[in-house]
Each structure stands twice: as C-alpha cells, then as structure tokens.
Amino acid sequence: SQQGEEDPQALSIQEGENATMNCSYKTSINNLQWYRQNSGRGLVHLILIRSNEREKHSGRLRVTLDTSKKSSSLLITASRAADTASYFCATDFKAAGNKLTFGGGTRVLVKP
Amino acid sequence: NAGVTQTPKFQVLKTGQSMTLQCAQDMNHNSMYWYRQDPGMGLRLIYYSASEGTTDKGEVPNGYNVSRLNKREFSLRLESAAPSQTSVYFCASSYLSSYNEQFFGPGTRLTVL
C-alpha cells in the first residue's frame, strides 16, 4: 500500500508536554498534509508541506519533511487538553493524481 | 459562509434499501470528494470530482455512485445497501485537487442492518 502510516498509533501525555508523531510513506509525493479530527467530527486541516520544503511552523505546530527517508513528523509543543484528538497525515502521491491518501492516524490523549 | 454541509447526519437502513447522501459547499471550490471512515481507521476515498462535470473512482467505489450536480453539490448514492457499508461518510472540497487543503463536512453516520 502507498498509504501513509502514522506512528505511534496512540499517545498519552500530560498537559504541557510535547507530542510527536511520525508519518512514513513509500513513493514520491507532491505534498504532505496533516489533519486533526476531534471525536465525532470532520477533519480539520493543520498544515501542508510541499516536497521541496523541509520544515513549516504554525503556532504550536511544527512539521518536518525528509523526502530522502520518505517520512514526516508533527510536533505539538506545550500540549493542552483541547489538543486531544486523532491526527492524520495525508499524502499527495505523484502517481495518484488529484487525490490524497490518508494514514490510519495517531490518537493523542492530553491529560490535564 | 457554511463551508461544507452534509445531510443527513444519521441514517439507519435495512439491507437492500437505497439512499442518497447530499453534500454542498459554498466556497466556490472546484474539487469535491467522498470518503468513508471505519472505526479506528483513516479515511478511504470512494469517489471524487476534480471539477464540475467530471467524476472518478477512488480506492473503494464498489456499491456506490456519485453525481456532481453543479459546482456546489456532490451526492453519493447507495443503490442497494449492505452491512459492509456501515460507516461514517465524509464529504470534502478543495480549491484545486490535492494541491490544496481539503475542507470537510461534519459527516453522515450510516448503519445498515
């Protein structure tokens, strides 16, 4: 499968700690995106990083992309209880054309 | 500006029944998508429409049909529902295909008995 795969599948941290999750994929991409899904809700876009970019920041979020290792990481700094959600990477494979492929997600629990 | 709206929010069907899930967006987006999400899993693409007048199969199209009614609306039809189609269905839209972020609707939770 070309699907992006997140690691770990689940993560439990204390409020204030940092949370890091990784996404690996198998073939060349145009871009990679990260989404958040709160329980019972639709997905919300967090960050898009293009294949020629190595790092992007958005508020407390930091995303890195290593195309040589075919992997990306999402770091949430100073986590809050409201960050409790599932996080998905979505890859736009060059061969796929106009489609995103979502990974299985990382479930993050931030304990107050 | 409502974003992406989906109806209904919940639906229970019996095996063999048909239904249409409706999706509309008011962001003037060109591309629209239908996904399904099974418990504990990521999203799988059912069908998508890169632009008005075009539709293409995604990863799991069997048992579904779609209609891109106009630029705003993209419907998903189950002709003869099966228990394997029990899932949460999400509609999404984006300005230009996968080069841009996708905006998601709230989902339709479908149970097929």
PDB file of C-alpha atoms in Angstrom:
ATOM      1  CA  SER A   1       0.000   0.000   0.000  1.00  0.00           C
ATOM      2  CA  GLN A   2       1.162   3.529  -0.725  1.00  0.00           C
ATOM      3  CA  GLN A   3      -0.789   4.754   2.251  1.00  0.00           C
ATOM      4  CA  GLY A   4       0.995   6.944   4.751  1.00  0.00           C
ATOM      5  CA  GLU A   5       1.411   5.209   8.069  1.00  0.00           C
ATOM      6  CA  GLU A   6       1.466   7.066  11.357  1.00  0.00           C
ATOM      7  CA  ASP A   7       3.477   6.074  14.366  1.00  0.00           C
ATOM      8  CA  PRO A   8       2.627   5.677  17.184  1.00  0.00           C
ATOM      9  CA  GLN A   9      -0.994   4.586  16.862  1.00  0.00           C
ATOM     10  CA  ALA A  10      -1.757   6.123  20.243  1.00  0.00           C
ATOM     11  CA  LEU A  11      -0.048   8.603  22.534  1.00  0.00           C
ATOM     12  CA  SER A  12      -0.881   9.708  26.065  1.00  0.00           C
ATOM     13  CA  ILE A  13       0.839  12.757  27.572  1.00  0.00           C
ATOM     14  CA  GLN A  14       0.396  15.307  30.340  1.00  0.00           C
ATOM     15  CA  GLU A  15      -0.711  18.840  29.627  1.00  0.00           C
ATOM     16  CA  GLY A  16       2.305  20.995  28.909  1.00  0.00           C
ATOM     17  CA  GLU A  17       4.372  18.192  27.400  1.00  0.00           C
ATOM     18  CA  ASN A  18       5.272  17.955  23.742  1.00  0.00           C
ATOM     19  CA  ALA A  19       3.686  15.386  21.447  1.00  0.00           C
ATOM     20  CA  THR A  20       5.492  13.980  18.430  1.00  0.00           C
ATOM     21  CA  MET A  21       4.030  11.705  15.795  1.00  0.00           C
ATOM     22  CA  ASN A  22       5.525  10.407  12.588  1.00  0.00           C
ATOM     23  CA  CYS A  23       4.275   9.543   9.135  1.00  0.00           C
ATOM     24  CA  SER A  24       6.058   7.305   6.649  1.00  0.00           C
ATOM     25  CA  TYR A  25       5.211   6.734   3.007  1.00  0.00           C
ATOM     26  CA  LYS A  26       6.568   4.722   0.113  1.00  0.00           C
ATOM     27  CA  THR A  27       6.615   6.707  -3.129  1.00  0.00           C
ATOM     28  CA  SER A  28       7.351  10.246  -4.302  1.00  0.00           C
ATOM     29  CA  ILE A  29       4.937  12.944  -3.225  1.00  0.00           C
ATOM     30  CA  ASN A  30       3.874  16.413  -4.324  1.00  0.00           C
ATOM     31  CA  ASN A  31       2.930  17.416  -0.813  1.00  0.00           C
ATOM     32  CA  LEU A  32       2.025  16.035   2.589  1.00  0.00           C
ATOM     33  CA  GLN A  33      -0.728  17.363   4.797  1.00  0.00           C
ATOM     34  CA  TRP A  34      -1.652  16.927   8.451  1.00  0.00           C
ATOM     35  CA  TYR A  35      -5.241  16.939   9.702  1.00  0.00           C
ATOM     36  CA  ARG A  36      -6.851  16.797  13.143  1.00  0.00           C
ATOM     37  CA  GLN A  37     -10.116  15.041  13.955  1.00  0.00           C
ATOM     38  CA  ASN A  38     -11.917  15.592  17.214  1.00  0.00           C
ATOM     39  CA  SER A  39     -14.167  12.779  18.330  1.00  0.00           C
ATOM     40  CA  GLY A  40     -17.286  12.536  16.207  1.00  0.00           C
ATOM     41  CA  ARG A  41     -16.321  15.455  13.964  1.00  0.00           C
ATOM     42  CA  GLY A  42     -14.939  16.037  10.497  1.00  0.00           C
ATOM     43  CA  LEU A  43     -11.262  16.547   9.774  1.00  0.00           C
ATOM     44  CA  VAL A  44      -9.650  19.950  10.071  1.00  0.00           C
ATOM     45  CA  HIS A  45      -6.586  20.889   8.054  1.00  0.00           C
ATOM     46  CA  LEU A  46      -3.489  21.813  10.091  1.00  0.00           C
ATOM     47  CA  ILE A  47      -0.503  22.177   7.775  1.00  0.00           C
ATOM     48  CA  LEU A  48       0.510  21.444   4.187  1.00  0.00           C
ATOM     49  CA  ILE A  49       4.202  20.945   3.413  1.00  0.00           C
ATOM     50  CA  ARG A  50       5.398  20.687  -0.166  1.00  0.00           C
ATOM     51  CA  SER A  51       8.030  18.232  -1.339  1.00  0.00           C
ATOM     52  CA  ASN A  52      10.644  20.984  -1.727  1.00  0.00           C
ATOM     53  CA  GLU A  53      10.133  22.211   1.846  1.00  0.00           C
ATOM     54  CA  ARG A  54      11.832  20.763   4.905  1.00  0.00           C
ATOM     55  CA  GLU A  55      10.078  22.440   7.812  1.00  0.00           C
ATOM     56  CA  LYS A  56       6.977  24.522   8.484  1.00  0.00           C
ATOM     57  CA  HIS A  57       5.549  26.110  11.588  1.00  0.00           C
ATOM     58  CA  SER A  58       2.050  27.128  12.551  1.00  0.00           C
ATOM     59  CA  GLY A  59       1.543  28.353  16.084  1.00  0.00           C
ATOM     60  CA  ARG A  60       2.441  25.447  18.393  1.00  0.00           C
ATOM     61  CA  LEU A  61       2.753  23.046  15.464  1.00  0.00           C
ATOM     62  CA  ARG A  62       5.989  22.140  13.735  1.00  0.00           C
ATOM     63  CA  VAL A  63       6.114  19.823  10.735  1.00  0.00           C
ATOM     64  CA  THR A  64       9.227  18.402   9.157  1.00  0.00           C
ATOM     65  CA  LEU A  65       9.590  16.514   5.899  1.00  0.00           C
ATOM     66  CA  ASP A  66      12.501  14.276   4.935  1.00  0.00           C
ATOM     67  CA  THR A  67      11.949  13.120   1.366  1.00  0.00           C
ATOM     68  CA  SER A  68      15.111  11.004   1.409  1.00  0.00           C
ATOM     69  CA  LYS A  69      13.652   8.948   4.269  1.00  0.00           C
ATOM     70  CA  LYS A  70      10.086   9.333   2.989  1.00  0.00           C
ATOM     71  CA  SER A  71       8.897  10.497   6.374  1.00  0.00           C
ATOM     72  CA  SER A  72       7.323  13.456   8.120  1.00  0.00           C
ATOM     73  CA  SER A  73       6.830  14.386  11.737  1.00  0.00           C
ATOM     74  CA  LEU A  74       4.297  16.567  13.511  1.00  0.00           C
ATOM     75  CA  LEU A  75       5.307  18.152  16.800  1.00  0.00           C
ATOM     76  CA  ILE A  76       2.765  19.799  19.075  1.00  0.00           C
ATOM     77  CA  THR A  77       4.514  21.881  21.718  1.00  0.00           C
ATOM     78  CA  ALA A  78       3.129  22.723  25.156  1.00  0.00           C
ATOM     79  CA  SER A  79       0.103  20.497  24.649  1.00  0.00           C
ATOM     80  CA  ARG A  80      -3.314  21.366  26.026  1.00  0.00           C
ATOM     81  CA  ALA A  81      -6.311  19.212  26.864  1.00  0.00           C
ATOM     82  CA  ALA A  82      -8.002  20.659  23.774  1.00  0.00           C
ATOM     83  CA  ASP A  83      -5.303  19.007  21.625  1.00  0.00           C
ATOM     84  CA  THR A  84      -6.854  15.631  22.447  1.00  0.00           C
ATOM     85  CA  ALA A  85      -7.795  14.289  19.018  1.00  0.00           C
ATOM     86  CA  SER A  86      -6.721  11.952  16.254  1.00  0.00           C
ATOM     87  CA  TYR A  87      -4.081  13.253  13.864  1.00  0.00           C
ATOM     88  CA  PHE A  88      -3.793  12.054  10.289  1.00  0.00           C
ATOM     89  CA  CYS A  89      -1.181  12.534   7.644  1.00  0.00           C
ATOM     90  CA  ALA A  90      -2.369  12.664   4.048  1.00  0.00           C
ATOM     91  CA  THR A  91      -0.059  12.259   1.107  1.00  0.00           C
ATOM     92  CA  ASP A  92      -0.476  13.523  -2.418  1.00  0.00           C
ATOM     93  CA  PHE A  93       1.401  10.882  -4.384  1.00  0.00           C
ATOM     94  CA  LYS A  94       2.775  11.988  -7.741  1.00  0.00           C
ATOM     95  CA  ALA A  95       1.392   8.859  -9.366  1.00  0.00           C
ATOM     96  CA  ALA A  96      -2.054   9.157  -7.775  1.00  0.00           C
ATOM     97  CA  GLY A  97      -3.261  12.303  -9.481  1.00  0.00           C
ATOM     98  CA  ASN A  98      -5.616  14.718  -7.738  1.00  0.00           C
ATOM     99  CA  LYS A  99      -6.100  12.521  -4.701  1.00  0.00           C
ATOM    100  CA  LEU A 100      -4.942  12.385  -1.104  1.00  0.00           C
ATOM    101  CA  THR A 101      -4.216   9.125   0.664  1.00  0.00           C
ATOM    102  CA  PHE A 102      -4.810   9.171   4.423  1.00  0.00           C
ATOM    103  CA  GLY A 103      -2.965   7.167   7.024  1.00  0.00           C
ATOM    104  CA  GLY A 104      -4.606   5.363   9.926  1.00  0.00           C
ATOM    105  CA  GLY A 105      -3.966   8.196  12.384  1.00  0.00           C
ATOM    106  CA  THR A 106      -2.409   8.749  15.778  1.00  0.00           C
ATOM    107  CA  ARG A 107      -4.808   9.087  18.714  1.00  0.00           C
ATOM    108  CA  VAL A 108      -3.475  11.662  21.147  1.00  0.00           C
ATOM    109  CA  LEU A 109      -4.781  11.982  24.691  1.00  0.00           C
ATOM    110  CA  VAL A 110      -3.641  15.013  26.662  1.00  0.00           C
ATOM    111  CA  LYS A 111      -4.327  14.580  30.357  1.00  0.00           C
ATOM    112  CA  PRO A 112      -4.967  17.699  32.451  1.00  0.00           C
TER     113      PRO A 112
ATOM    114  CA  ASN B   1     -20.474  31.001   4.970  1.00  0.00           C
ATOM    115  CA  ALA B   2     -21.456  27.466   5.984  1.00  0.00           C
ATOM    116  CA  GLY B   3     -18.439  25.677   4.450  1.00  0.00           C
ATOM    117  CA  VAL B   4     -19.247  22.041   3.632  1.00  0.00           C
ATOM    118  CA  THR B   5     -22.654  20.760   4.677  1.00  0.00           C
ATOM    119  CA  GLN B   6     -23.905  17.183   4.632  1.00  0.00           C
ATOM    120  CA  THR B   7     -27.342  15.677   5.037  1.00  0.00           C
ATOM    121  CA  PRO B   8     -28.498  13.620   6.767  1.00  0.00           C
ATOM    122  CA  LYS B   9     -26.373  13.434   9.930  1.00  0.00           C
ATOM    123  CA  PHE B  10     -27.583   9.954  10.836  1.00  0.00           C
ATOM    124  CA  GLN B  11     -29.310   7.222   8.863  1.00  0.00           C
ATOM    125  CA  VAL B  12     -30.317   3.630   9.504  1.00  0.00           C
ATOM    126  CA  LEU B  13     -31.076   1.445   6.502  1.00  0.00           C
ATOM    127  CA  LYS B  14     -32.105  -2.142   6.001  1.00  0.00           C
ATOM    128  CA  THR B  15     -30.070  -4.328   3.681  1.00  0.00           C
ATOM    129  CA  GLY B  16     -31.117  -3.701   0.093  1.00  0.00           C
ATOM    130  CA  GLN B  17     -32.537  -0.235   0.650  1.00  0.00           C
ATOM    131  CA  SER B  18     -31.197   2.728  -1.290  1.00  0.00           C
ATOM    132  CA  MET B  19     -30.372   6.247  -0.253  1.00  0.00           C
ATOM    133  CA  THR B  20     -28.546   9.367  -1.361  1.00  0.00           C
ATOM    134  CA  LEU B  21     -26.167  11.361   0.793  1.00  0.00           C
ATOM    135  CA  GLN B  22     -26.114  15.034  -0.052  1.00  0.00           C
ATOM    136  CA  CYS B  23     -23.144  17.370   0.107  1.00  0.00           C
ATOM    137  CA  ALA B  24     -22.864  21.050  -0.707  1.00  0.00           C
ATOM    138  CA  GLN B  25     -20.086  23.635  -0.406  1.00  0.00           C
ATOM    139  CA  ASP B  26     -20.269  27.398  -0.639  1.00  0.00           C
ATOM    140  CA  MET B  27     -16.543  28.140  -1.032  1.00  0.00           C
ATOM    141  CA  ASN B  28     -16.510  28.067  -4.859  1.00  0.00           C
ATOM    142  CA  HIS B  29     -14.226  25.035  -4.768  1.00  0.00           C
ATOM    143  CA  ASN B  30     -13.568  23.083  -7.919  1.00  0.00           C
ATOM    144  CA  SER B  31     -12.875  19.647  -6.421  1.00  0.00           C
ATOM    145  CA  MET B  32     -15.113  17.533  -4.206  1.00  0.00           C
ATOM    146  CA  TYR B  33     -14.627  14.147  -2.539  1.00  0.00           C
ATOM    147  CA  TRP B  34     -16.469  11.378  -0.766  1.00  0.00           C
ATOM    148  CA  TYR B  35     -14.676   9.342   1.890  1.00  0.00           C
ATOM    149  CA  ARG B  36     -15.679   6.619   4.290  1.00  0.00           C
ATOM    150  CA  GLN B  37     -14.157   6.117   7.718  1.00  0.00           C
ATOM    151  CA  ASP B  38     -14.474   2.829   9.542  1.00  0.00           C
ATOM    152  CA  PRO B  39     -13.887   2.552  13.310  1.00  0.00           C
ATOM    153  CA  GLY B  40     -10.306   3.260  14.344  1.00  0.00           C
ATOM    154  CA  MET B  41      -9.173   3.789  10.774  1.00  0.00           C
ATOM    155  CA  GLY B  42      -8.237   6.555   8.430  1.00  0.00           C
ATOM    156  CA  LEU B  43     -10.291   7.780   5.508  1.00  0.00           C
ATOM    157  CA  ARG B  44     -10.663   5.876   2.270  1.00  0.00           C
ATOM    158  CA  LEU B  45     -11.632   7.676  -0.908  1.00  0.00           C
ATOM    159  CA  ILE B  46     -14.808   6.432  -2.559  1.00  0.00           C
ATOM    160  CA  TYR B  47     -15.216   8.855  -5.476  1.00  0.00           C
ATOM    161  CA  TYR B  48     -14.028  12.304  -6.314  1.00  0.00           C
ATOM    162  CA  SER B  49     -14.795  15.080  -8.762  1.00  0.00           C
ATOM    163  CA  ALA B  50     -11.802  17.137  -9.804  1.00  0.00           C
ATOM    164  CA  SER B  51     -14.023  19.707 -11.470  1.00  0.00           C
ATOM    165  CA  GLU B  52     -17.644  20.246 -12.388  1.00  0.00           C
ATOM    166  CA  GLY B  53     -18.720  17.670 -14.941  1.00  0.00           C
ATOM    167  CA  THR B  54     -16.111  15.048 -14.059  1.00  0.00           C
ATOM    168  CA  THR B  55     -16.119  12.167 -11.598  1.00  0.00           C
ATOM    169  CA  ASP B  56     -13.558   9.440 -10.949  1.00  0.00           C
ATOM    170  CA  LYS B  57     -13.319   6.335  -8.829  1.00  0.00           C
ATOM    171  CA  GLY B  58     -11.266   6.298  -5.685  1.00  0.00           C
ATOM    172  CA  GLU B  59      -9.987   3.398  -3.623  1.00  0.00           C
ATOM    173  CA  VAL B  60     -13.335   1.805  -2.673  1.00  0.00           C
ATOM    174  CA  PRO B  61     -16.009   2.686  -5.297  1.00  0.00           C
ATOM    175  CA  ASN B  62     -17.912  -0.608  -5.435  1.00  0.00           C
ATOM    176  CA  GLY B  63     -21.540  -0.302  -4.354  1.00  0.00           C
ATOM    177  CA  TYR B  64     -21.625   3.484  -4.777  1.00  0.00           C
ATOM    178  CA  ASN B  65     -22.473   6.017  -7.448  1.00  0.00           C
ATOM    179  CA  VAL B  66     -21.968   9.765  -7.479  1.00  0.00           C
ATOM    180  CA  SER B  67     -23.372  12.814  -9.206  1.00  0.00           C
ATOM    181  CA  ARG B  68     -21.709  16.203  -9.477  1.00  0.00           C
ATOM    182  CA  LEU B  69     -24.937  18.114  -9.817  1.00  0.00           C
ATOM    183  CA  ASN B  70     -23.273  21.502 -10.216  1.00  0.00           C
ATOM    184  CA  LYS B  71     -20.192  23.219  -8.845  1.00  0.00           C
ATOM    185  CA  ARG B  72     -21.665  23.335  -5.337  1.00  0.00           C
ATOM    186  CA  GLU B  73     -23.218  19.893  -4.938  1.00  0.00           C
ATOM    187  CA  PHE B  74     -21.842  16.362  -4.989  1.00  0.00           C
ATOM    188  CA  SER B  75     -24.102  13.472  -3.997  1.00  0.00           C
ATOM    189  CA  LEU B  76     -23.296   9.866  -3.113  1.00  0.00           C
ATOM    190  CA  ARG B  77     -25.836   7.123  -3.786  1.00  0.00           C
ATOM    191  CA  LEU B  78     -26.051   3.644  -2.331  1.00  0.00           C
ATOM    192  CA  GLU B  79     -28.251   1.668  -4.700  1.00  0.00           C
ATOM    193  CA  SER B  80     -28.594  -1.472  -2.562  1.00  0.00           C
ATOM    194  CA  ALA B  81     -27.156  -1.007   0.892  1.00  0.00           C
ATOM    195  CA  ALA B  82     -25.134  -3.785   2.520  1.00  0.00           C
ATOM    196  CA  PRO B  83     -23.958  -4.170   6.145  1.00  0.00           C
ATOM    197  CA  SER B  84     -20.375  -3.694   4.916  1.00  0.00           C
ATOM    198  CA  GLN B  85     -21.328  -0.118   4.030  1.00  0.00           C
ATOM    199  CA  THR B  86     -21.948   0.729   7.677  1.00  0.00           C
ATOM    200  CA  SER B  87     -19.542   3.593   8.204  1.00  0.00           C
ATOM    201  CA  VAL B  88     -19.170   7.323   8.676  1.00  0.00           C
ATOM    202  CA  TYR B  89     -19.188   9.169   5.371  1.00  0.00           C
ATOM    203  CA  PHE B  90     -17.394  12.464   4.892  1.00  0.00           C
ATOM    204  CA  CYS B  91     -17.653  14.890   2.043  1.00  0.00           C
ATOM    205  CA  ALA B  92     -14.788  17.296   1.399  1.00  0.00           C
ATOM    206  CA  SER B  93     -13.901  20.016  -1.053  1.00  0.00           C
ATOM    207  CA  SER B  94     -10.776  21.829  -2.158  1.00  0.00           C
ATOM    208  CA  TYR B  95      -9.978  24.702  -4.470  1.00  0.00           C
ATOM    209  CA  LEU B  96      -7.755  22.749  -6.830  1.00  0.00           C
ATOM    210  CA  SER B  97      -7.454  18.976  -6.340  1.00  0.00           C
ATOM    211  CA  SER B  98      -4.880  17.654  -3.924  1.00  0.00           C
ATOM    212  CA  TYR B  99      -2.509  20.630  -4.163  1.00  0.00           C
ATOM    213  CA  ASN B 100      -4.655  22.435  -1.656  1.00  0.00           C
ATOM    214  CA  GLU B 101      -6.098  21.731   1.748  1.00  0.00           C
ATOM    215  CA  GLN B 102      -9.398  19.941   1.902  1.00  0.00           C
ATOM    216  CA  PHE B 103     -12.352  21.204   3.904  1.00  0.00           C
ATOM    217  CA  PHE B 104     -14.539  18.539   5.462  1.00  0.00           C
ATOM    218  CA  GLY B 105     -18.188  18.318   6.297  1.00  0.00           C
ATOM    219  CA  PRO B 106     -19.414  17.018   9.673  1.00  0.00           C
ATOM    220  CA  GLY B 107     -20.105  13.514   8.376  1.00  0.00           C
ATOM    221  CA  THR B 108     -23.051  11.154   7.995  1.00  0.00           C
ATOM    222  CA  ARG B 109     -23.172   8.162  10.308  1.00  0.00           C
ATOM    223  CA  LEU B 110     -24.795   5.310   8.366  1.00  0.00           C
ATOM    224  CA  THR B 111     -25.851   1.972   9.813  1.00  0.00           C
ATOM    225  CA  VAL B 112     -27.037  -0.827   7.551  1.00  0.00           C
ATOM    226  CA  LEU B 113     -28.873  -3.623   9.333  1.00  0.00           C
TER     227      LEU B 113
END
